[in-house]
Amino acid sequence: MKALVIGAGGREHALAWKLAQGERVQAVFVAPGNAGTALEPRLKNVAITDLAELAQFALDEKIDLTVVGPEAALAAGAVDIFRERGLRIFGPTKAAAELESSKAFAKAFMKRHAIPTAAYQVFDDAGAAHRHVDAAALPIVVKADGLAAGKGVVVAATREEAHAAVEAMLGAGAPAGSRVVVEEFLDGEEASFIVVCDGRSVLALATSQDHKRLGDDDRGPNTGGMGAYSPAPVVTPNVHARVMHEIVLPTLAGMAAEGRPFSGFLYAGLMIDANGAPKTVEFNCRLGDPEAQPILMRLKSDLFELLLQAAAPHDGQRLDEVELQWDRRVALGVVMAAAGYPAAPRGGDAIIGLPAADADIDSRDETVKVFHAGTALRGGAVVSAGGRVLCVTALGDSTRLAQQRAYEVVRTISFAGAQWRSDIGQRAIRG
Ligand code: AMP
Ligand code: GLY
């Protein structure tokens, strides 16, 4: 069997690496991939990004299953384009992916289906948004509508910051048709809750927690994610049950009822309050990055078979009858980002000290894996080529041991201006 992964980040490196471990899998292509996927023994990069061309490639190569990594390809209709050609692909259609690509759609959807989320208002007029900010309680959250790679959100502690965010997103310099969502600040602890859906049934993956801010102690600007660990202790069995019943199942039922049945990874970004009540901060219609790296590092079951079944729901058992096997250890990933990330990442810096990529793909006993994200090969050397460059992911018997192991390897890798947080997992260790 052959698989194709669309994307070029750390999440896609982890997806392709795990798919390649499938019993029946002979080849995994990654389009366009990065230096890490180029160097893996059983992965092959394909230099195609145009979706129609990629569908033709999948037909020519007789690809059995395509898995889409990033939201942009989903919002561009990758799943619709592949399905029209009779290809099997795992991911939501363009219409279902609006749950992520339009925050205004997602918020209205949650309201229609009584799914817990922050109170909000949508504005397309800067004056009205400014007046709203003047009267609102602080802190207040200002979000650009549309995809912004996790960077279009400002949690404003002061009215000045909120006004500045509104001005940047809706003011004179903003593109025509811009909209912002202004919403109530939710207090609590965040967790990432990701499920596999086939349009009719659902299976939860292991929980995880991301670290969105650039700096230690959650300071500095929001990023795409600076590190993650799995499982997230804040998701107790009781919270897990509430999330399934109050958020995940009503979302799938609502999407089906509205004629947009959801298949693919559904990622609910949660805020869990002191009483264990979950609210939805956002939906993503894909795996998280970097959450995918620790989650997939712990997955022992055959990912290819799972996603193949989920992409063709009428052939197999329901997803809620599947039992996944997880490594009982904690997995923790530390992102090493480029100089200047997130505002203006610099590329082209040589990366020194990377462990060899081979040796480990056939071994499930490995305890550290360096997943690549923004990397490229230049004359046989690996150089940085994006904001988030690597995610060093380790397994350990406790969060502290996984953390120690990951940072040991981080310290052996270097490139000019590398930035990383030194406190990934600290919240789980403090308890
Ligand atoms: P989003 O892109 O909507 O996930 O927002 C990015 C990050 O901003 C989230 O992970 C939270 O840390 C923070 N955030 C977003 N919305 C809220 C909210 N209503 N209350 C508190 N924090 C929020
Ligand atoms: N790590 C957050 C995300 O993938 O959206």
Short mmCIF file of C-alpha atoms and ligand atoms in Angstrom, two decimals:
data_model
loop_
_atom_site.label_atom_id
_atom_site.label_comp_id
_atom_site.label_asym_id
_atom_site.label_seq_id
_atom_site.Cartn_x
_atom_site.Cartn_y
_atom_site.Cartn_z
CA MET A 1 0.00 0.00 0.00
CA LYS A 2 1.08 3.55 -0.68
CA ALA A 3 0.30 6.72 1.22
CA LEU A 4 0.69 10.41 0.45
CA VAL A 5 0.94 13.14 3.08
CA ILE A 6 0.25 16.73 2.02
CA GLY A 7 2.30 19.36 3.87
CA ALA A 8 5.79 20.34 4.93
CA GLY A 9 5.81 20.79 8.70
CA GLY A 10 6.66 18.86 11.83
CA ARG A 11 3.15 17.45 12.00
CA GLU A 12 3.55 16.05 8.48
CA HIS A 13 6.96 14.56 9.29
CA ALA A 14 5.38 12.79 12.27
CA LEU A 15 2.34 11.65 10.25
CA ALA A 16 4.49 10.25 7.44
CA TRP A 17 6.91 8.58 9.88
CA LYS A 18 4.05 6.88 11.70
CA LEU A 19 2.19 5.90 8.51
CA ALA A 20 5.41 4.30 7.22
CA GLN A 21 5.39 1.96 10.23
CA GLY A 22 2.10 0.44 8.99
CA GLU A 23 2.22 -3.31 8.41
CA ARG A 24 1.03 -3.11 4.82
CA VAL A 25 2.72 0.18 3.89
CA GLN A 26 5.42 0.04 1.24
CA ALA A 27 5.91 3.73 0.48
CA VAL A 28 4.94 7.10 1.89
CA PHE A 29 5.28 10.23 -0.24
CA VAL A 30 5.33 13.69 1.31
CA ALA A 31 4.37 16.73 -0.78
CA PRO A 32 6.38 18.88 -0.58
CA GLY A 33 7.98 17.67 2.68
CA ASN A 34 11.14 19.04 4.32
CA ALA A 35 14.74 17.94 4.90
CA GLY A 36 13.62 15.54 7.65
CA THR A 37 11.21 13.68 5.39
CA ALA A 38 13.82 13.72 2.59
CA LEU A 39 16.30 11.96 4.87
CA GLU A 40 13.96 9.28 6.29
CA PRO A 41 14.67 5.90 4.71
CA ARG A 42 11.05 5.04 3.87
CA LEU A 43 9.74 8.49 2.95
CA LYS A 44 10.06 10.25 -0.37
CA ASN A 45 9.47 13.93 -1.06
CA VAL A 46 7.45 15.03 -4.05
CA ALA A 47 7.95 18.62 -5.22
CA ILE A 48 4.30 19.33 -6.03
CA THR A 49 2.05 21.79 -4.20
CA ASP A 50 -0.70 22.41 -6.76
CA LEU A 51 -3.65 20.27 -5.61
CA ALA A 52 -4.91 19.23 -9.06
CA GLU A 53 -1.38 18.16 -10.02
CA LEU A 54 -1.08 16.29 -6.77
CA ALA A 55 -4.33 14.41 -7.46
CA GLN A 56 -2.90 13.43 -10.84
CA PHE A 57 0.26 12.23 -9.09
CA ALA A 58 -1.87 10.15 -6.70
CA LEU A 59 -3.70 8.57 -9.63
CA ASP A 60 -0.46 7.84 -11.51
CA GLU A 61 1.24 6.35 -8.43
CA LYS A 62 -1.90 4.43 -7.36
CA ILE A 63 -1.85 6.00 -3.91
CA ASP A 64 -4.21 4.12 -1.57
CA LEU A 65 -4.62 6.87 1.01
CA THR A 66 -3.84 10.59 1.15
CA VAL A 67 -3.70 12.42 4.48
CA VAL A 68 -3.82 16.21 4.59
CA GLY A 69 -1.72 17.94 7.23
CA PRO A 70 -2.31 21.69 7.06
CA GLU A 71 -5.48 23.75 7.20
CA ALA A 72 -4.64 25.79 4.09
CA ALA A 73 -4.85 22.72 1.81
CA LEU A 74 -8.16 21.72 3.41
CA ALA A 75 -9.60 25.22 3.07
CA ALA A 76 -8.48 25.15 -0.58
CA GLY A 77 -10.59 22.03 -1.15
CA ALA A 78 -7.92 19.29 -1.27
CA VAL A 79 -10.43 16.67 -0.12
CA ASP A 80 -13.08 17.71 -2.64
CA ILE A 81 -10.53 17.68 -5.50
CA PHE A 82 -9.22 14.20 -4.61
CA ARG A 83 -12.69 12.71 -4.05
CA GLU A 84 -13.90 14.00 -7.41
CA ARG A 85 -11.18 11.88 -8.97
CA GLY A 86 -12.20 8.81 -6.97
CA LEU A 87 -9.18 8.99 -4.66
CA ARG A 88 -9.33 7.99 -1.01
CA ILE A 89 -8.33 10.90 1.20
CA PHE A 90 -8.60 11.54 4.94
CA GLY A 91 -9.71 15.05 5.90
CA PRO A 92 -12.74 17.35 5.92
CA THR A 93 -14.24 18.84 2.77
CA LYS A 94 -13.86 22.55 2.14
CA ALA A 95 -17.36 23.13 3.54
CA ALA A 96 -16.61 21.14 6.73
CA ALA A 97 -13.22 22.83 7.12
CA GLU A 98 -14.99 26.17 7.66
CA LEU A 99 -15.14 25.14 11.27
CA GLU A 100 -11.52 26.31 11.31
CA SER A 101 -11.20 28.61 8.31
CA SER A 102 -13.93 30.98 9.50
CA LYS A 103 -14.03 31.86 13.18
CA ALA A 104 -17.31 33.68 12.51
CA PHE A 105 -18.84 30.45 11.12
CA ALA A 106 -17.47 28.40 14.04
CA LYS A 107 -18.80 30.79 16.67
CA ALA A 108 -22.28 30.97 15.08
CA PHE A 109 -22.28 27.17 14.72
CA MET A 110 -21.47 26.71 18.40
CA LYS A 111 -24.24 29.13 19.35
CA ARG A 112 -26.78 27.28 17.15
CA HIS A 113 -25.88 23.95 18.74
CA ALA A 114 -25.42 25.15 22.34
CA ILE A 115 -21.75 24.10 22.39
CA PRO A 116 -19.95 25.88 25.26
CA THR A 117 -17.67 28.70 24.09
CA ALA A 118 -16.83 32.32 25.01
CA ALA A 119 -19.51 34.97 24.46
CA TYR A 120 -18.64 37.02 21.37
CA GLN A 121 -19.56 39.57 18.72
CA VAL A 122 -18.44 39.81 15.10
CA PHE A 123 -17.56 43.19 13.54
CA ASP A 124 -16.76 44.33 10.03
CA ASP A 125 -16.77 48.00 10.98
CA ALA A 126 -13.83 49.40 12.95
CA GLY A 127 -15.90 52.15 14.63
CA ALA A 128 -18.43 49.68 16.04
CA ALA A 129 -15.63 47.37 17.23
CA HIS A 130 -13.89 50.29 19.00
CA ARG A 131 -17.14 51.28 20.73
CA HIS A 132 -17.62 47.69 21.86
CA VAL A 133 -14.08 47.59 23.26
CA ASP A 134 -14.71 50.85 25.17
CA ALA A 135 -17.61 49.26 27.03
CA ALA A 136 -16.21 45.72 27.50
CA ALA A 137 -14.77 44.05 30.60
CA LEU A 138 -11.02 43.39 30.58
CA PRO A 139 -9.11 41.34 29.57
CA ILE A 140 -10.74 40.98 26.18
CA VAL A 141 -9.81 38.87 23.17
CA VAL A 142 -9.63 40.19 19.59
CA LYS A 143 -9.36 37.67 16.73
CA ALA A 144 -9.00 38.13 12.99
CA ASP A 145 -11.49 36.01 11.04
CA GLY A 146 -9.88 33.57 8.62
CA LEU A 147 -6.73 31.48 8.84
CA ALA A 148 -3.82 33.14 10.61
CA ALA A 149 -1.61 30.18 11.62
CA GLY A 150 -2.42 30.76 15.30
CA LYS A 151 -1.08 34.28 15.17
CA GLY A 152 -4.24 36.33 14.51
CA VAL A 153 -5.32 36.46 18.16
CA VAL A 154 -4.64 39.22 20.68
CA VAL A 155 -5.47 38.66 24.34
CA ALA A 156 -5.61 42.31 25.43
CA ALA A 157 -5.04 43.18 29.08
CA THR A 158 -5.67 46.87 28.47
CA ARG A 159 -8.13 48.86 26.37
CA GLU A 160 -5.22 50.41 24.44
CA GLU A 161 -4.02 46.96 23.33
CA ALA A 162 -7.54 45.96 22.30
CA HIS A 163 -7.99 49.18 20.28
CA ALA A 164 -4.63 48.64 18.61
CA ALA A 165 -5.61 45.08 17.66
CA VAL A 166 -8.94 46.24 16.21
CA GLU A 167 -7.13 48.95 14.27
CA ALA A 168 -4.57 46.47 12.88
CA MET A 169 -7.22 43.93 11.86
CA LEU A 170 -10.03 46.26 10.68
CA GLY A 171 -8.53 49.75 10.32
CA ALA A 172 -7.54 51.66 7.21
CA GLY A 173 -4.64 49.36 6.31
CA ALA A 174 -6.63 46.09 6.63
CA PRO A 175 -7.71 44.19 3.51
CA ALA A 176 -11.27 44.79 2.26
CA GLY A 177 -13.81 42.38 3.70
CA SER A 178 -11.86 41.87 6.96
CA ARG A 179 -13.84 40.84 10.00
CA VAL A 180 -12.94 40.48 13.64
CA VAL A 181 -14.42 38.44 16.43
CA VAL A 182 -14.25 40.14 19.84
CA GLU A 183 -14.85 37.72 22.67
CA GLU A 184 -14.95 37.25 26.40
CA PHE A 185 -11.69 36.18 28.08
CA LEU A 186 -11.85 32.62 29.40
CA ASP A 187 -9.84 31.76 32.49
CA GLY A 188 -8.52 28.25 33.11
CA GLU A 189 -6.11 25.71 31.70
CA GLU A 190 -5.89 24.90 28.01
CA ALA A 191 -5.76 21.43 26.45
CA SER A 192 -5.89 20.05 22.93
CA PHE A 193 -8.55 17.40 22.38
CA ILE A 194 -8.22 15.71 19.00
CA VAL A 195 -10.52 13.07 17.57
CA VAL A 196 -10.63 11.00 14.39
CA CYS A 197 -14.00 11.25 12.59
CA ASP A 198 -15.47 9.40 9.64
CA GLY A 199 -18.63 11.50 9.28
CA ARG A 200 -20.73 9.18 11.44
CA SER A 201 -18.61 7.99 14.38
CA VAL A 202 -15.66 9.25 16.34
CA LEU A 203 -12.56 8.06 18.20
CA ALA A 204 -10.58 10.23 20.62
CA LEU A 205 -6.80 10.34 20.37
CA ALA A 206 -4.61 10.84 23.44
CA THR A 207 -4.91 14.33 24.93
CA SER A 208 -2.14 16.90 24.80
CA GLN A 209 -1.20 20.40 25.82
CA ASP A 210 0.44 23.01 23.62
CA HIS A 211 2.49 26.08 24.64
CA LYS A 212 1.33 28.92 22.41
CA ARG A 213 3.41 31.83 23.71
CA LEU A 214 6.95 32.37 22.51
CA GLY A 215 8.60 32.80 25.89
CA ASP A 216 8.94 30.96 29.19
CA ASP A 217 6.08 31.38 31.69
CA ASP A 218 3.70 32.04 28.79
CA ARG A 219 5.13 35.45 28.00
CA GLY A 220 5.60 37.10 24.62
CA PRO A 221 3.57 36.84 21.43
CA ASN A 222 1.35 33.93 20.38
CA THR A 223 2.98 31.47 18.00
CA GLY A 224 1.88 28.35 16.14
CA GLY A 225 3.06 26.40 19.23
CA MET A 226 6.46 26.15 20.93
CA GLY A 227 6.15 22.67 22.43
CA ALA A 228 3.62 20.11 23.59
CA TYR A 229 3.23 17.04 25.71
CA SER A 230 0.83 14.12 25.90
CA PRO A 231 -1.19 13.20 27.89
CA ALA A 232 -2.60 16.40 29.44
CA PRO A 233 -3.32 15.69 33.13
CA VAL A 234 -5.95 18.48 33.21
CA VAL A 235 -8.17 16.22 31.08
CA THR A 236 -9.26 13.86 33.85
CA PRO A 237 -11.65 11.01 32.97
CA ASN A 238 -14.52 13.23 34.09
CA VAL A 239 -13.41 16.17 31.93
CA HIS A 240 -12.88 13.73 29.02
CA ALA A 241 -16.47 12.51 29.27
CA ARG A 242 -17.79 16.08 29.45
CA VAL A 243 -15.79 17.12 26.37
CA MET A 244 -17.15 14.20 24.38
CA HIS A 245 -20.76 14.81 25.42
CA GLU A 246 -20.85 18.60 25.55
CA ILE A 247 -18.54 19.46 22.65
CA VAL A 248 -17.38 16.69 20.31
CA LEU A 249 -20.57 14.67 19.76
CA PRO A 250 -22.86 17.72 19.40
CA THR A 251 -20.37 19.20 16.92
CA LEU A 252 -20.40 16.10 14.73
CA ALA A 253 -24.17 15.80 14.95
CA GLY A 254 -24.54 19.51 14.14
CA MET A 255 -22.21 19.35 11.15
CA ALA A 256 -24.05 16.30 9.78
CA ALA A 257 -27.43 17.99 10.33
CA GLU A 258 -26.22 21.08 8.46
CA GLY A 259 -25.15 19.01 5.46
CA ARG A 260 -21.41 19.26 6.16
CA PRO A 261 -20.61 15.86 7.68
CA PHE A 262 -17.18 16.05 9.28
CA SER A 263 -14.54 13.47 8.50
CA GLY A 264 -10.90 13.96 9.33
CA PHE A 265 -9.12 15.05 12.48
CA LEU A 266 -11.24 17.40 14.58
CA TYR A 267 -9.26 19.36 17.12
CA ALA A 268 -11.10 21.17 19.89
CA GLY A 269 -8.89 23.72 21.63
CA LEU A 270 -10.29 23.73 25.17
CA MET A 271 -10.24 26.01 28.16
CA ILE A 272 -11.01 24.03 31.30
CA ASP A 273 -12.07 26.04 34.34
CA ALA A 274 -11.36 25.30 37.99
CA ASN A 275 -14.54 23.17 38.23
CA GLY A 276 -13.56 21.01 35.27
CA ALA A 277 -16.08 22.63 32.92
CA PRO A 278 -14.72 22.71 29.34
CA LYS A 279 -15.32 25.51 26.83
CA THR A 280 -14.24 25.56 23.19
CA VAL A 281 -11.64 28.23 22.44
CA GLU A 282 -11.43 27.19 18.79
CA PHE A 283 -11.87 24.32 16.40
CA ASN A 284 -9.17 23.13 14.04
CA CYS A 285 -9.95 20.65 11.31
CA ARG A 286 -6.56 18.87 11.42
CA LEU A 287 -3.98 17.56 13.84
CA GLY A 288 -2.24 20.17 15.96
CA ASP A 289 1.34 21.09 15.32
CA PRO A 290 3.32 20.45 17.55
CA GLU A 291 0.72 18.29 19.37
CA ALA A 292 0.88 15.63 16.62
CA GLN A 293 4.53 14.94 17.36
CA PRO A 294 4.11 13.75 20.98
CA ILE A 295 0.71 12.17 20.27
CA LEU A 296 1.99 10.09 17.35
CA MET A 297 5.15 9.20 19.24
CA ARG A 298 2.88 7.47 21.81
CA LEU A 299 0.59 5.75 19.29
CA LYS A 300 1.30 2.03 19.03
CA SER A 301 -1.59 1.09 16.74
CA ASP A 302 -1.33 1.10 12.97
CA LEU A 303 -2.15 4.68 11.89
CA PHE A 304 -2.44 3.75 8.23
CA GLU A 305 -5.16 1.16 8.89
CA LEU A 306 -7.03 3.55 11.18
CA LEU A 307 -7.10 6.42 8.69
CA LEU A 308 -7.80 4.12 5.73
CA GLN A 309 -10.87 2.87 7.53
CA ALA A 310 -11.93 6.36 8.59
CA ALA A 311 -11.64 7.58 4.99
CA ALA A 312 -14.00 4.82 3.78
CA PRO A 313 -16.46 4.47 6.66
CA HIS A 314 -18.80 2.05 4.98
CA ASP A 315 -16.14 -0.63 4.55
CA GLY A 316 -15.28 -1.26 8.16
CA GLN A 317 -16.26 -1.12 11.79
CA ARG A 318 -17.40 2.07 13.45
CA LEU A 319 -14.61 4.21 14.87
CA ASP A 320 -16.18 4.10 18.32
CA GLU A 321 -15.61 0.34 18.31
CA VAL A 322 -11.86 0.71 17.69
CA GLU A 323 -9.47 0.54 20.62
CA LEU A 324 -6.15 2.27 20.11
CA GLN A 325 -2.98 1.16 21.87
CA TRP A 326 -0.94 3.93 23.48
CA ASP A 327 2.52 3.93 25.01
CA ARG A 328 1.91 4.54 28.70
CA ARG A 329 4.86 6.90 28.87
CA VAL A 330 4.67 10.67 28.53
CA ALA A 331 5.86 12.19 25.25
CA LEU A 332 7.14 15.76 25.23
CA GLY A 333 8.23 17.85 22.25
CA VAL A 334 10.34 21.04 22.35
CA VAL A 335 10.17 23.29 19.30
CA MET A 336 13.37 24.95 18.14
CA ALA A 337 12.37 28.06 16.18
CA ALA A 338 14.29 30.35 13.84
CA ALA A 339 15.76 33.72 14.75
CA GLY A 340 13.06 36.36 14.36
CA TYR A 341 10.11 33.93 14.79
CA PRO A 342 7.16 34.61 14.84
CA ALA A 343 7.30 38.10 13.30
CA ALA A 344 10.04 37.64 10.67
CA PRO A 345 11.78 34.26 10.79
CA ARG A 346 15.19 34.10 9.17
CA GLY A 347 16.07 31.13 6.94
CA GLY A 348 19.28 29.66 5.64
CA ASP A 349 21.10 28.99 8.92
CA ALA A 350 23.06 25.70 8.95
CA ILE A 351 21.79 23.23 11.55
CA ILE A 352 24.55 21.39 13.40
CA GLY A 353 24.36 18.28 15.56
CA LEU A 354 21.25 16.56 14.20
CA PRO A 355 21.08 12.86 15.04
CA ALA A 356 21.10 10.56 11.99
CA ALA A 357 17.58 10.14 10.60
CA ASP A 358 17.89 6.46 9.76
CA ALA A 359 18.33 3.70 12.35
CA ASP A 360 15.07 4.49 14.10
CA ILE A 361 12.20 4.14 11.66
CA ASP A 362 11.80 0.41 12.16
CA SER A 363 12.31 0.53 15.87
CA ARG A 364 9.43 1.36 18.17
CA ASP A 365 11.78 1.40 21.14
CA GLU A 366 13.32 4.75 20.25
CA THR A 367 12.93 7.32 22.98
CA VAL A 368 13.84 10.50 21.10
CA LYS A 369 12.87 11.62 17.63
CA VAL A 370 13.79 14.91 16.00
CA PHE A 371 10.90 15.88 13.75
CA HIS A 372 11.75 18.50 11.15
CA ALA A 373 9.50 21.44 10.23
CA GLY A 374 11.07 24.45 8.49
CA THR A 375 14.19 22.74 7.14
CA ALA A 376 15.65 22.29 3.67
CA LEU A 377 18.63 20.52 2.14
CA ARG A 378 21.28 22.78 0.65
CA GLY A 379 24.18 20.96 -0.93
CA GLY A 380 23.62 17.96 1.35
CA ALA A 381 23.52 20.13 4.50
CA VAL A 382 20.36 20.80 6.52
CA VAL A 383 19.48 24.50 6.83
CA SER A 384 16.60 26.35 8.47
CA ALA A 385 13.79 27.33 6.11
CA GLY A 386 10.81 28.40 8.19
CA GLY A 387 9.59 29.74 11.53
CA ARG A 388 9.46 26.53 13.50
CA VAL A 389 12.50 24.51 12.51
CA LEU A 390 12.55 21.31 14.59
CA CYS A 391 10.52 19.56 17.28
CA VAL A 392 12.69 17.39 19.52
CA THR A 393 10.29 14.80 20.97
CA ALA A 394 11.12 12.35 23.77
CA LEU A 395 9.36 9.61 25.71
CA GLY A 396 9.86 9.22 29.45
CA ASP A 397 8.29 7.44 32.40
CA SER A 398 7.23 10.84 33.78
CA THR A 399 6.84 14.32 32.35
CA ARG A 400 10.07 15.30 34.09
CA LEU A 401 12.02 12.42 32.53
CA ALA A 402 10.60 13.08 29.06
CA GLN A 403 11.48 16.76 29.54
CA GLN A 404 15.05 15.98 30.63
CA ARG A 405 15.60 13.68 27.69
CA ALA A 406 14.18 16.15 25.14
CA TYR A 407 16.31 19.03 26.46
CA GLU A 408 19.46 16.87 26.49
CA VAL A 409 19.03 16.44 22.74
CA VAL A 410 17.99 20.09 22.17
CA ARG A 411 21.32 21.16 23.71
CA THR A 412 23.27 19.04 21.21
CA ILE A 413 21.65 20.78 18.21
CA SER A 414 22.52 24.32 17.17
CA PHE A 415 21.82 26.93 14.55
CA ALA A 416 22.36 30.70 14.59
CA GLY A 417 19.68 32.54 16.54
CA ALA A 418 17.76 29.38 17.56
CA GLN A 419 14.95 30.10 20.05
CA TRP A 420 13.25 27.60 22.31
CA ARG A 421 11.34 27.64 25.56
CA SER A 422 13.07 26.05 28.53
CA ASP A 423 9.84 25.21 30.41
CA ILE A 424 7.87 22.86 28.14
CA GLY A 425 5.85 20.53 30.38
CA GLN A 426 6.45 22.55 33.54
CA ARG A 427 2.74 22.94 34.27
CA ALA A 428 2.25 19.16 34.30
CA ILE A 429 5.28 18.75 36.58
CA ARG A 430 4.08 21.38 39.06
CA GLY A 431 0.72 19.57 39.09
P1 AMP B 1 -7.00 30.62 18.83
O1 AMP B 1 -6.25 30.90 17.56
O2 AMP B 1 -8.44 31.01 18.78
O3 AMP B 1 -6.76 29.25 19.34
O4 AMP B 1 -6.31 31.50 19.96
C1 AMP B 1 -4.94 31.37 20.22
C2 AMP B 1 -4.72 31.40 21.70
O5 AMP B 1 -5.22 32.61 22.28
C3 AMP B 1 -5.44 30.30 22.47
O6 AMP B 1 -4.76 29.12 22.46
C4 AMP B 1 -5.53 30.91 23.85
O7 AMP B 1 -4.31 30.80 24.54
C5 AMP B 1 -5.76 32.36 23.55
N1 AMP B 1 -7.21 32.63 23.54
C6 AMP B 1 -8.02 32.64 22.46
N2 AMP B 1 -9.28 32.92 22.81
C7 AMP B 1 -9.29 33.09 24.14
C8 AMP B 1 -10.31 33.42 25.10
N3 AMP B 1 -11.57 33.65 24.74
N4 AMP B 1 -9.94 33.51 26.39
C9 AMP B 1 -8.66 33.32 26.76
N5 AMP B 1 -7.65 33.02 25.92
C10 AMP B 1 -7.95 32.91 24.62
N1 GLY B 2 -0.60 23.98 18.05
C1 GLY B 2 -1.81 24.60 17.72
C2 GLY B 2 -2.32 24.31 16.40
O1 GLY B 2 -1.88 23.42 15.71
O2 GLY B 2 -3.24 25.00 15.99
#
